[in-house]
Amino acid sequence: ADSCDGPPTGSVSITLSGPPPPPPTQGASGTPTLHAYPNPAASGPVRFTIQVPGSSPLSAHVRLFDMSGHWVADIANGTYPPGSNTVTWLRNARSGGLVAPGYYEAIGQVGGIRIRERGVLLP
């Protein structure tokens, strides 16, 4: 036996169900954040959690772009209360059809502060 052999270790199995939890209630300095899940997304809707800091509602606008910079879809456009706000996107393009698999970036702003999140849609 080698001198580096240690005691045997057991295996650990972890099973996750459902989407991952949204991120903390706000960014480290009270700035807004954007989180997409599931990511990567194999099928079905994608949820975007928009964190609105402070104690007053703020306007939020988020658009989805492909890696060529083409505007693909609108994710959010409205006024949202402070805290965690979840928007469900059904993977529809602006034209009404489904968005093709690939890499995408959601870019927008909450109360004038820029937010962004990258995501992958699987076939």
GROMACS .gro file of N, CA, C and O in nm:
model
  492
    1ALA      N    1   0.082  -0.119   0.000
    1ALA     CA    2   0.000   0.000   0.000
    1ALA      C    3   0.086   0.124   0.000
    1ALA      O    4   0.194   0.125   0.056
    2ASP      N    5   0.036   0.228  -0.064
    2ASP     CA    6   0.108   0.356  -0.066
    2ASP      C    7   0.098   0.423   0.070
    2ASP      O    8   0.002   0.403   0.144
    3SER      N    9   0.194   0.508   0.100
    3SER     CA   10   0.191   0.579   0.227
    3SER      C   11   0.084   0.688   0.228
    3SER      O   12   0.054   0.744   0.332
    4CYS      N   13   0.026   0.719   0.111
    4CYS     CA   14  -0.077   0.823   0.103
    4CYS      C   15  -0.218   0.766   0.116
    4CYS      O   16  -0.315   0.839   0.106
    5ASP      N   17  -0.228   0.634   0.131
    5ASP     CA   18  -0.361   0.576   0.144
    5ASP      C   19  -0.421   0.615   0.278
    5ASP      O   20  -0.358   0.602   0.382
    6GLY      N   21  -0.541   0.663   0.274
    6GLY     CA   22  -0.611   0.700   0.397
    6GLY      C   23  -0.727   0.606   0.417
    6GLY      O   24  -0.748   0.512   0.340
    7PRO      N   25  -0.806   0.633   0.517
    7PRO     CA   26  -0.923   0.549   0.541
    7PRO      C   27  -1.024   0.568   0.428
    7PRO      O   28  -1.030   0.674   0.365
    8PRO      N   29  -1.102   0.465   0.398
    8PRO     CA   30  -1.203   0.480   0.293
    8PRO      C   31  -1.309   0.580   0.335
    8PRO      O   32  -1.338   0.596   0.453
    9THR      N   33  -1.363   0.650   0.235
    9THR     CA   34  -1.470   0.746   0.264
    9THR      C   35  -1.598   0.697   0.200
    9THR      O   36  -1.596   0.630   0.097
   10GLY      N   37  -1.709   0.732   0.260
   10GLY     CA   38  -1.839   0.695   0.206
   10GLY      C   39  -1.880   0.793   0.098
   10GLY      O   40  -1.827   0.903   0.087
   11SER      N   41  -1.974   0.754   0.016
   11SER     CA   42  -2.024   0.845  -0.086
   11SER      C   43  -2.145   0.920  -0.032
   11SER      O   44  -2.217   0.871   0.054
   12VAL      N   45  -2.164   1.039  -0.085
   12VAL     CA   46  -2.275   1.123  -0.044
   12VAL      C   47  -2.363   1.148  -0.165
   12VAL      O   48  -2.315   1.180  -0.273
   13SER      N   49  -2.492   1.130  -0.149
   13SER     CA   50  -2.586   1.155  -0.257
   13SER      C   51  -2.678   1.270  -0.217
   13SER      O   52  -2.735   1.269  -0.108
   14ILE      N   53  -2.690   1.370  -0.308
   14ILE     CA   54  -2.775   1.485  -0.281
   14ILE      C   55  -2.880   1.493  -0.391
   14ILE      O   56  -2.847   1.487  -0.509
   15THR      N   57  -3.005   1.505  -0.352
   15THR     CA   58  -3.113   1.519  -0.448
   15THR      C   59  -3.179   1.654  -0.428
   15THR      O   60  -3.221   1.686  -0.318
   16LEU      N   61  -3.185   1.732  -0.537
   16LEU     CA   62  -3.249   1.863  -0.531
   16LEU      C   63  -3.379   1.858  -0.608
   16LEU      O   64  -3.387   1.799  -0.715
   17SER      N   65  -3.482   1.919  -0.555
   17SER     CA   66  -3.608   1.924  -0.627
   17SER      C   67  -3.654   2.068  -0.638
   17SER      O   68  -3.630   2.148  -0.549
   18GLY      N   69  -3.718   2.100  -0.748
   18GLY     CA   70  -3.769   2.235  -0.767
   18GLY      C   71  -3.659   2.332  -0.805
   18GLY      O   72  -3.542   2.297  -0.811
   19PRO      N   73  -3.697   2.457  -0.831
   19PRO     CA   74  -3.597   2.557  -0.869
   19PRO      C   75  -3.514   2.597  -0.748
   19PRO      O   76  -3.557   2.583  -0.633
   20PRO      N   77  -3.393   2.648  -0.772
   20PRO     CA   78  -3.311   2.692  -0.661
   20PRO      C   79  -3.374   2.814  -0.594
   20PRO      O   80  -3.453   2.884  -0.657
   21PRO      N   81  -3.343   2.838  -0.469
   21PRO     CA   82  -3.400   2.954  -0.402
   21PRO      C   83  -3.347   3.082  -0.464
   21PRO      O   84  -3.237   3.084  -0.519
   22PRO      N   85  -3.425   3.189  -0.457
   22PRO     CA   86  -3.375   3.316  -0.509
   22PRO      C   87  -3.259   3.366  -0.424
   22PRO      O   88  -3.237   3.318  -0.313
   23PRO      N   89  -3.183   3.460  -0.477
   23PRO     CA   90  -3.070   3.514  -0.402
   23PRO      C   91  -3.116   3.592  -0.280
   23PRO      O   92  -3.235   3.612  -0.261
   24PRO      N   93  -3.021   3.639  -0.196
   24PRO     CA   94  -3.059   3.718  -0.079
   24PRO      C   95  -3.144   3.838  -0.119
   24PRO      O   96  -3.148   3.878  -0.235
   25THR      N   97  -3.210   3.899  -0.020
   25THR     CA   98  -3.308   4.003  -0.047
   25THR      C   99  -3.253   4.123  -0.121
   25THR      O  100  -3.328   4.193  -0.185
   26GLN      N  101  -3.125   4.151  -0.113
   26GLN     CA  102  -3.069   4.258  -0.193
   26GLN      C  103  -2.919   4.243  -0.201
   26GLN      O  104  -2.859   4.163  -0.130
   27GLY      N  105  -2.858   4.318  -0.294
   27GLY     CA  106  -2.714   4.312  -0.312
   27GLY      C  107  -2.641   4.358  -0.188
   27GLY      O  108  -2.698   4.411  -0.093
   28ALA      N  109  -2.510   4.339  -0.190
   28ALA     CA  110  -2.426   4.367  -0.073
   28ALA      C  111  -2.442   4.511  -0.023
   28ALA      O  112  -2.437   4.536   0.095
   29SER      N  113  -2.460   4.607  -0.113
   29SER     CA  114  -2.470   4.746  -0.070
   29SER      C  115  -2.610   4.801  -0.087
   29SER      O  116  -2.629   4.921  -0.098
   30GLY      N  117  -2.710   4.714  -0.090
   30GLY     CA  118  -2.847   4.761  -0.107
   30GLY      C  119  -2.878   4.794  -0.252
   30GLY      O  120  -2.973   4.866  -0.278
   31THR      N  121  -2.799   4.743  -0.344
   31THR     CA  122  -2.824   4.767  -0.485
   31THR      C  123  -2.919   4.660  -0.540
   31THR      O  124  -2.924   4.549  -0.488
   32PRO      N  125  -2.992   4.689  -0.645
   32PRO     CA  126  -3.081   4.589  -0.704
   32PRO      C  127  -3.001   4.476  -0.769
   32PRO      O  128  -2.887   4.496  -0.811
   33THR      N  129  -3.062   4.359  -0.775
   33THR     CA  130  -3.000   4.244  -0.840
   33THR      C  131  -3.101   4.173  -0.928
   33THR      O  132  -3.222   4.192  -0.913
   34LEU      N  133  -3.050   4.090  -1.019
   34LEU     CA  134  -3.132   4.010  -1.108
   34LEU      C  135  -3.078   3.868  -1.107
   34LEU      O  136  -2.957   3.847  -1.117
   35HIS      N  137  -3.168   3.772  -1.093
   35HIS     CA  138  -3.128   3.631  -1.087
   35HIS      C  139  -3.226   3.548  -1.171
   35HIS      O  140  -3.347   3.561  -1.154
   36ALA      N  141  -3.173   3.465  -1.263
   36ALA     CA  142  -3.256   3.379  -1.347
   36ALA      C  143  -3.244   3.234  -1.301
   36ALA      O  144  -3.135   3.188  -1.269
   37TYR      N  145  -3.357   3.164  -1.297
   37TYR     CA  146  -3.355   3.021  -1.265
   37TYR      C  147  -3.474   2.952  -1.327
   37TYR      O  148  -3.576   3.016  -1.347
   38PRO      N  149  -3.462   2.827  -1.366
   38PRO     CA  150  -3.338   2.750  -1.365
   38PRO      C  151  -3.241   2.805  -1.469
   38PRO      O  152  -3.282   2.863  -1.569
   39ASN      N  153  -3.116   2.785  -1.445
   39ASN     CA  154  -3.012   2.832  -1.535
   39ASN      C  155  -2.894   2.736  -1.527
   39ASN      O  156  -2.828   2.733  -1.425
   40PRO      N  157  -2.871   2.656  -1.630
   40PRO     CA  158  -2.936   2.654  -1.760
   40PRO      C  159  -3.077   2.598  -1.751
   40PRO      O  160  -3.111   2.523  -1.661
   41ALA      N  161  -3.159   2.637  -1.849
   41ALA     CA  162  -3.299   2.595  -1.854
   41ALA      C  163  -3.319   2.497  -1.969
   41ALA      O  164  -3.291   2.528  -2.083
   42ALA      N  165  -3.366   2.377  -1.935
   42ALA     CA  166  -3.385   2.273  -2.036
   42ALA      C  167  -3.519   2.289  -2.107
   42ALA      O  168  -3.529   2.267  -2.227
   43SER      N  169  -3.621   2.323  -2.036
   43SER     CA  170  -3.753   2.342  -2.096
   43SER      C  171  -3.839   2.418  -1.997
   43SER      O  172  -3.804   2.434  -1.881
   44GLY      N  173  -3.954   2.462  -2.043
   44GLY     CA  174  -4.046   2.532  -1.954
   44GLY      C  175  -4.005   2.675  -1.930
   44GLY      O  176  -3.908   2.726  -1.986
   45PRO      N  177  -4.080   2.743  -1.844
   45PRO     CA  178  -4.055   2.885  -1.819
   45PRO      C  179  -3.926   2.909  -1.741
   45PRO      O  180  -3.874   2.820  -1.674
   46VAL      N  181  -3.876   3.031  -1.753
   46VAL     CA  182  -3.761   3.077  -1.677
   46VAL      C  183  -3.811   3.187  -1.586
   46VAL      O  184  -3.889   3.273  -1.627
   47ARG      N  185  -3.771   3.183  -1.462
   47ARG     CA  186  -3.812   3.286  -1.365
   47ARG      C  187  -3.697   3.382  -1.341
   47ARG      O  188  -3.583   3.340  -1.326
   48PHE      N  189  -3.730   3.509  -1.337
   48PHE     CA  190  -3.633   3.613  -1.308
   48PHE      C  191  -3.674   3.678  -1.176
   48PHE      O  192  -3.786   3.725  -1.163
   49THR      N  193  -3.583   3.677  -1.080
   49THR     CA  194  -3.608   3.742  -0.952
   49THR      C  195  -3.539   3.878  -0.954
   49THR      O  196  -3.418   3.887  -0.972
   50ILE      N  197  -3.619   3.982  -0.939
   50ILE     CA  198  -3.569   4.119  -0.937
   50ILE      C  199  -3.574   4.166  -0.792
   50ILE      O  200  -3.681   4.169  -0.730
   51GLN      N  201  -3.458   4.199  -0.738
   51GLN     CA  202  -3.450   4.250  -0.601
   51GLN      C  203  -3.455   4.402  -0.604
   51GLN      O  204  -3.370   4.466  -0.668
   52VAL      N  205  -3.555   4.458  -0.539
   52VAL     CA  206  -3.572   4.603  -0.533
   52VAL      C  207  -3.533   4.649  -0.393
   52VAL      O  208  -3.597   4.613  -0.295
   53PRO      N  209  -3.424   4.728  -0.383
   53PRO     CA  210  -3.381   4.775  -0.251
   53PRO      C  211  -3.464   4.892  -0.202
   53PRO      O  212  -3.542   4.950  -0.278
   54GLY      N  213  -3.445   4.926  -0.077
   54GLY     CA  214  -3.511   5.043  -0.022
   54GLY      C  215  -3.649   5.016   0.032
   54GLY      O  216  -3.688   4.901   0.055
   55SER      N  217  -3.725   5.123   0.050
   55SER     CA  218  -3.858   5.110   0.110
   55SER      C  219  -3.970   5.162   0.019
   55SER      O  220  -4.085   5.166   0.060
   56SER      N  221  -3.935   5.200  -0.104
   56SER     CA  222  -4.034   5.250  -0.198
   56SER      C  223  -4.030   5.169  -0.327
   56SER      O  224  -3.924   5.120  -0.366
   57PRO      N  225  -4.144   5.159  -0.395
   57PRO     CA  226  -4.145   5.091  -0.525
   57PRO      C  227  -4.053   5.164  -0.624
   57PRO      O  228  -4.036   5.285  -0.617
   58LEU      N  229  -3.994   5.086  -0.716
   58LEU     CA  230  -3.907   5.143  -0.819
   58LEU      C  231  -3.945   5.087  -0.955
   58LEU      O  232  -3.995   4.975  -0.966
   59SER      N  233  -3.919   5.166  -1.059
   59SER     CA  234  -3.944   5.116  -1.194
   59SER      C  235  -3.833   5.018  -1.231
   59SER      O  236  -3.718   5.033  -1.190
   60ALA      N  237  -3.871   4.915  -1.307
   60ALA     CA  238  -3.775   4.815  -1.354
   60ALA      C  239  -3.806   4.782  -1.498
   60ALA      O  240  -3.922   4.769  -1.537
   61HIS      N  241  -3.701   4.772  -1.576
   61HIS     CA  242  -3.714   4.736  -1.717
   61HIS      C  243  -3.600   4.640  -1.749
   61HIS      O  244  -3.483   4.673  -1.727
   62VAL      N  245  -3.634   4.519  -1.798
   62VAL     CA  246  -3.534   4.418  -1.830
   62VAL      C  247  -3.565   4.362  -1.969
   62VAL      O  248  -3.679   4.322  -1.996
   63ARG      N  249  -3.463   4.358  -2.055
   63ARG     CA  250  -3.476   4.301  -2.189
   63ARG      C  251  -3.376   4.187  -2.203
   63ARG      O  252  -3.269   4.190  -2.142
   64LEU      N  253  -3.409   4.091  -2.290
   64LEU     CA  254  -3.323   3.979  -2.318
   64LEU      C  255  -3.256   3.998  -2.454
   64LEU      O  256  -3.324   4.032  -2.551
   65PHE      N  257  -3.124   3.976  -2.459
   65PHE     CA  258  -3.046   3.991  -2.581
   65PHE      C  259  -2.972   3.862  -2.611
   65PHE      O  260  -2.929   3.792  -2.520
   66ASP      N  261  -2.955   3.832  -2.742
   66ASP     CA  262  -2.871   3.718  -2.777
   66ASP      C  263  -2.725   3.764  -2.777
   66ASP      O  264  -2.696   3.881  -2.754
   67MET      N  265  -2.633   3.672  -2.803
   67MET     CA  266  -2.491   3.706  -2.794
   67MET      C  267  -2.444   3.796  -2.908
   67MET      O  268  -2.335   3.850  -2.903
   68SER      N  269  -2.529   3.818  -3.009
   68SER     CA  270  -2.497   3.913  -3.116
   68SER      C  271  -2.546   4.053  -3.082
   68SER      O  272  -2.527   4.146  -3.160
   69GLY      N  273  -2.614   4.066  -2.969
   69GLY     CA  274  -2.666   4.195  -2.927
   69GLY      C  275  -2.805   4.226  -2.977
   69GLY      O  276  -2.853   4.338  -2.960
   70HIS      N  277  -2.872   4.129  -3.038
   70HIS     CA  278  -3.008   4.150  -3.086
   70HIS      C  279  -3.108   4.141  -2.971
   70HIS      O  280  -3.102   4.049  -2.889
   71TRP      N  281  -3.199   4.236  -2.966
   71TRP     CA  282  -3.305   4.239  -2.866
   71TRP      C  283  -3.402   4.126  -2.900
   71TRP      O  284  -3.464   4.124  -3.005
   72VAL      N  285  -3.417   4.030  -2.809
   72VAL     CA  286  -3.495   3.909  -2.832
   72VAL      C  287  -3.632   3.915  -2.765
   72VAL      O  288  -3.732   3.877  -2.825
   73ALA      N  289  -3.636   3.962  -2.640
   73ALA     CA  290  -3.762   3.959  -2.565
   73ALA      C  291  -3.761   4.063  -2.454
   73ALA      O  292  -3.655   4.108  -2.410
   74ASP      N  293  -3.880   4.099  -2.408
   74ASP     CA  294  -3.896   4.182  -2.289
   74ASP      C  295  -3.923   4.088  -2.171
   74ASP      O  296  -4.008   4.000  -2.180
   75ILE      N  297  -3.851   4.109  -2.064
   75ILE     CA  298  -3.868   4.026  -1.943
   75ILE      C  299  -3.956   4.099  -1.841
   75ILE      O  300  -4.048   4.042  -1.785
   76ALA      N  301  -3.925   4.225  -1.816
   76ALA     CA  302  -3.999   4.302  -1.716
   76ALA      C  303  -4.007   4.447  -1.760
   76ALA      O  304  -3.912   4.501  -1.816
   77ASN      N  305  -4.121   4.509  -1.731
   77ASN     CA  306  -4.138   4.651  -1.758
   77ASN      C  307  -4.252   4.701  -1.670
   77ASN      O  308  -4.368   4.676  -1.699
   78GLY      N  309  -4.217   4.766  -1.560
   78GLY     CA  310  -4.319   4.814  -1.470
   78GLY      C  311  -4.259   4.868  -1.342
   78GLY      O  312  -4.139   4.891  -1.333
   79THR      N  313  -4.343   4.887  -1.244
   79THR     CA  314  -4.301   4.934  -1.112
   79THR      C  315  -4.318   4.819  -1.014
   79THR      O  316  -4.423   4.755  -1.010
   80TYR      N  317  -4.214   4.794  -0.936
   80TYR     CA  318  -4.213   4.679  -0.845
   80TYR      C  319  -4.189   4.724  -0.701
   80TYR      O  320  -4.112   4.818  -0.677
   81PRO      N  321  -4.253   4.658  -0.605
   81PRO     CA  322  -4.236   4.694  -0.464
   81PRO      C  323  -4.099   4.650  -0.412
   81PRO      O  324  -4.034   4.565  -0.473
   82PRO      N  325  -4.057   4.705  -0.299
   82PRO     CA  326  -3.930   4.665  -0.240
   82PRO      C  327  -3.930   4.516  -0.207
   82PRO      O  328  -4.034   4.458  -0.176
   83GLY      N  329  -3.812   4.455  -0.216
   83GLY     CA  330  -3.798   4.313  -0.186
   83GLY      C  331  -3.784   4.230  -0.311
   83GLY      O  332  -3.748   4.279  -0.418
   84SER      N  333  -3.817   4.103  -0.297
   84SER     CA  334  -3.800   4.005  -0.404
   84SER      C  335  -3.925   3.998  -0.491
   84SER      O  336  -4.035   3.976  -0.441
   85ASN      N  337  -3.909   4.019  -0.621
   85ASN     CA  338  -4.018   4.013  -0.717
   85ASN      C  339  -3.983   3.912  -0.824
   85ASN      O  340  -3.878   3.922  -0.887
   86THR      N  341  -4.069   3.814  -0.847
   86THR     CA  342  -4.043   3.710  -0.946
   86THR      C  343  -4.129   3.732  -1.069
   86THR      O  344  -4.251   3.748  -1.058
   87VAL      N  345  -4.064   3.733  -1.185
   87VAL     CA  346  -4.131   3.747  -1.314
   87VAL      C  347  -4.109   3.616  -1.389
   87VAL      O  348  -3.997   3.568  -1.400
   88THR      N  349  -4.216   3.558  -1.441
   88THR     CA  350  -4.207   3.434  -1.518
   88THR      C  351  -4.205   3.466  -1.666
   88THR      O  352  -4.293   3.535  -1.717
   89TRP      N  353  -4.103   3.416  -1.735
   89TRP     CA  354  -4.090   3.435  -1.880
   89TRP      C  355  -4.114   3.300  -1.946
   89TRP      O  356  -4.050   3.200  -1.913
   90LEU      N  357  -4.206   3.295  -2.039
   90LEU     CA  358  -4.246   3.170  -2.104
   90LEU      C  359  -4.160   3.135  -2.225
   90LEU      O  360  -4.198   3.050  -2.304
   91ARG      N  361  -4.045   3.200  -2.238
   91ARG     CA  362  -3.948   3.175  -2.345
   91ARG      C  363  -3.998   3.223  -2.481
   91ARG      O  364  -3.957   3.174  -2.584
   92ASN      N  365  -4.088   3.321  -2.480
   92ASN     CA  366  -4.140   3.377  -2.604
   92ASN      C  367  -4.055   3.496  -2.650
   92ASN      O  368  -4.018   3.580  -2.569
   93ALA      N  369  -4.031   3.501  -2.780
   93ALA     CA  370  -3.960   3.614  -2.841
   93ALA      C  371  -4.058   3.729  -2.861
   93ALA      O  372  -4.179   3.712  -2.850
   94ARG      N  373  -4.006   3.844  -2.896
   94ARG     CA  374  -4.091   3.960  -2.926
   94ARG      C  375  -4.186   3.929  -3.040
   94ARG      O  376  -4.297   3.980  -3.045
   95SER      N  377  -4.143   3.843  -3.132
   95SER     CA  378  -4.226   3.808  -3.248
   95SER      C  379  -4.338   3.711  -3.211
   95SER      O  380  -4.426   3.686  -3.292
   96GLY      N  381  -4.334   3.655  -3.091
   96GLY     CA  382  -4.437   3.563  -3.046
   96GLY      C  383  -4.395   3.417  -3.046
   96GLY      O  384  -4.450   3.336  -2.974
   97GLY      N  385  -4.296   3.381  -3.128
   97GLY     CA  386  -4.247   3.243  -3.131
   97GLY      C  387  -4.156   3.213  -3.014
   97GLY      O  388  -4.121   3.302  -2.936
   98LEU      N  389  -4.118   3.087  -2.998
   98LEU     CA  390  -4.027   3.048  -2.891
   98LEU      C  391  -3.884   3.091  -2.924
   98LEU      O  392  -3.843   3.086  -3.040
   99VAL      N  393  -3.810   3.127  -2.822
   99VAL     CA  394  -3.670   3.165  -2.837
   99VAL      C  395  -3.587   3.037  -2.855
   99VAL      O  396  -3.609   2.938  -2.787
  100ALA      N  397  -3.493   3.041  -2.948
  100ALA     CA  398  -3.408   2.926  -2.978
  100ALA      C  399  -3.310   2.898  -2.864
  100ALA      O  400  -3.276   2.989  -2.787
  101PRO      N  401  -3.265   2.773  -2.852
  101PRO     CA  402  -3.161   2.742  -2.753
  101PRO      C  403  -3.036   2.826  -2.778
  101PRO      O  404  -3.007   2.862  -2.893
  102GLY      N  405  -2.964   2.858  -2.672
  102GLY     CA  406  -2.840   2.935  -2.686
  102GLY      C  407  -2.808   3.014  -2.561
  102GLY      O  408  -2.871   2.998  -2.456
  103TYR      N  409  -2.708   3.101  -2.573
  103TYR     CA  410  -2.665   3.187  -2.464
  103TYR      C  411  -2.734   3.322  -2.477
  103TYR      O  412  -2.743   3.377  -2.587
  104TYR      N  413  -2.779   3.375  -2.364
  104TYR     CA  414  -2.851   3.502  -2.365
  104TYR      C  415  -2.807   3.588  -2.247
  104TYR      O  416  -2.750   3.537  -2.149
  105GLU      N  417  -2.837   3.717  -2.256
  105GLU     CA  418  -2.808   3.808  -2.145
  105GLU      C  419  -2.928   3.898  -2.122
  105GLU      O  420  -2.979   3.961  -2.215
  106ALA      N  421  -2.975   3.899  -1.999
  106ALA     CA  422  -3.083   3.989  -1.958
  106ALA      C  423  -3.016   4.116  -1.904
  106ALA      O  424  -2.934   4.109  -1.814
  107ILE      N  425  -3.053   4.228  -1.962
  107ILE     CA  426  -2.994   4.357  -1.924
  107ILE      C  427  -3.107   4.455  -1.897
  107ILE      O  428  -3.204   4.461  -1.972
  108GLY      N  429  -3.094   4.530  -1.792
  108GLY     CA  430  -3.196   4.629  -1.762
  108GLY      C  431  -3.153   4.722  -1.651
  108GLY      O  432  -3.035   4.736  -1.621
  109GLN      N  433  -3.254   4.781  -1.590
  109GLN     CA  434  -3.227   4.870  -1.478
  109GLN      C  435  -3.344   4.870  -1.380
  109GLN      O  436  -3.458   4.846  -1.418
  110VAL      N  437  -3.309   4.895  -1.256
  110VAL     CA  438  -3.407   4.913  -1.150
  110VAL      C  439  -3.377   5.048  -1.087
  110VAL      O  440  -3.267   5.071  -1.036
  111GLY      N  441  -3.474   5.139  -1.095
  111GLY     CA  442  -3.454   5.271  -1.039
  111GLY      C  443  -3.332   5.343  -1.095
  111GLY      O  444  -3.266   5.416  -1.024
  112GLY      N  445  -3.297   5.318  -1.220
  112GLY     CA  446  -3.183   5.385  -1.282
  112GLY      C  447  -3.051   5.314  -1.262
  112GLY      O  448  -2.950   5.357  -1.315
  113ILE      N  449  -3.048   5.205  -1.186
  113ILE     CA  450  -2.925   5.129  -1.164
  113ILE      C  451  -2.927   5.005  -1.253
  113ILE      O  452  -3.024   4.930  -1.256
  114ARG      N  453  -2.820   4.984  -1.326
  114ARG     CA  454  -2.810   4.877  -1.424
  114ARG      C  455  -2.799   4.739  -1.356
  114ARG      O  456  -2.726   4.724  -1.258
  115ILE      N  457  -2.873   4.642  -1.411
  115ILE     CA  458  -2.867   4.503  -1.364
  115ILE      C  459  -2.848   4.414  -1.486
  115ILE      O  460  -2.884   4.451  -1.598
  116ARG      N  461  -2.791   4.294  -1.464
  116ARG     CA  462  -2.774   4.199  -1.573
  116ARG      C  463  -2.756   4.058  -1.520
  116ARG      O  464  -2.713   4.038  -1.407
  117GLU      N  465  -2.792   3.963  -1.607
  117GLU     CA  466  -2.781   3.821  -1.573
  117GLU      C  467  -2.763   3.744  -1.703
  117GLU      O  468  -2.834   3.770  -1.801
  118ARG      N  469  -2.669   3.652  -1.706
  118ARG     CA  470  -2.649   3.566  -1.823
  118ARG      C  471  -2.720   3.435  -1.801
  118ARG      O  472  -2.733   3.388  -1.688
  119GLY      N  473  -2.767   3.376  -1.912
  119GLY     CA  474  -2.838   3.250  -1.900
  119GLY      C  475  -2.822   3.166  -2.024
  119GLY      O  476  -2.782   3.213  -2.130
  120VAL      N  477  -2.855   3.037  -2.008
  120VAL     CA  478  -2.846   2.941  -2.118
  120VAL      C  479  -2.979   2.870  -2.131
  120VAL      O  480  -3.034   2.822  -2.033
  121LEU      N  481  -3.028   2.866  -2.255
  121LEU     CA  482  -3.146   2.787  -2.287
  121LEU      C  483  -3.099   2.663  -2.361
  121LEU      O  484  -3.035   2.673  -2.465
  122LEU      N  485  -3.127   2.546  -2.306
  122LEU     CA  486  -3.085   2.420  -2.366
  122LEU      C  487  -3.189   2.372  -2.466
  122LEU      O  488  -3.307   2.406  -2.456
  123PRO      N  489  -3.147   2.288  -2.563
  123PRO     CA  490  -3.244   2.234  -2.659
  123PRO      C  491  -3.345   2.142  -2.594
  123PRO      O  492  -3.326   2.089  -2.491
   0.00000   0.00000   0.00000
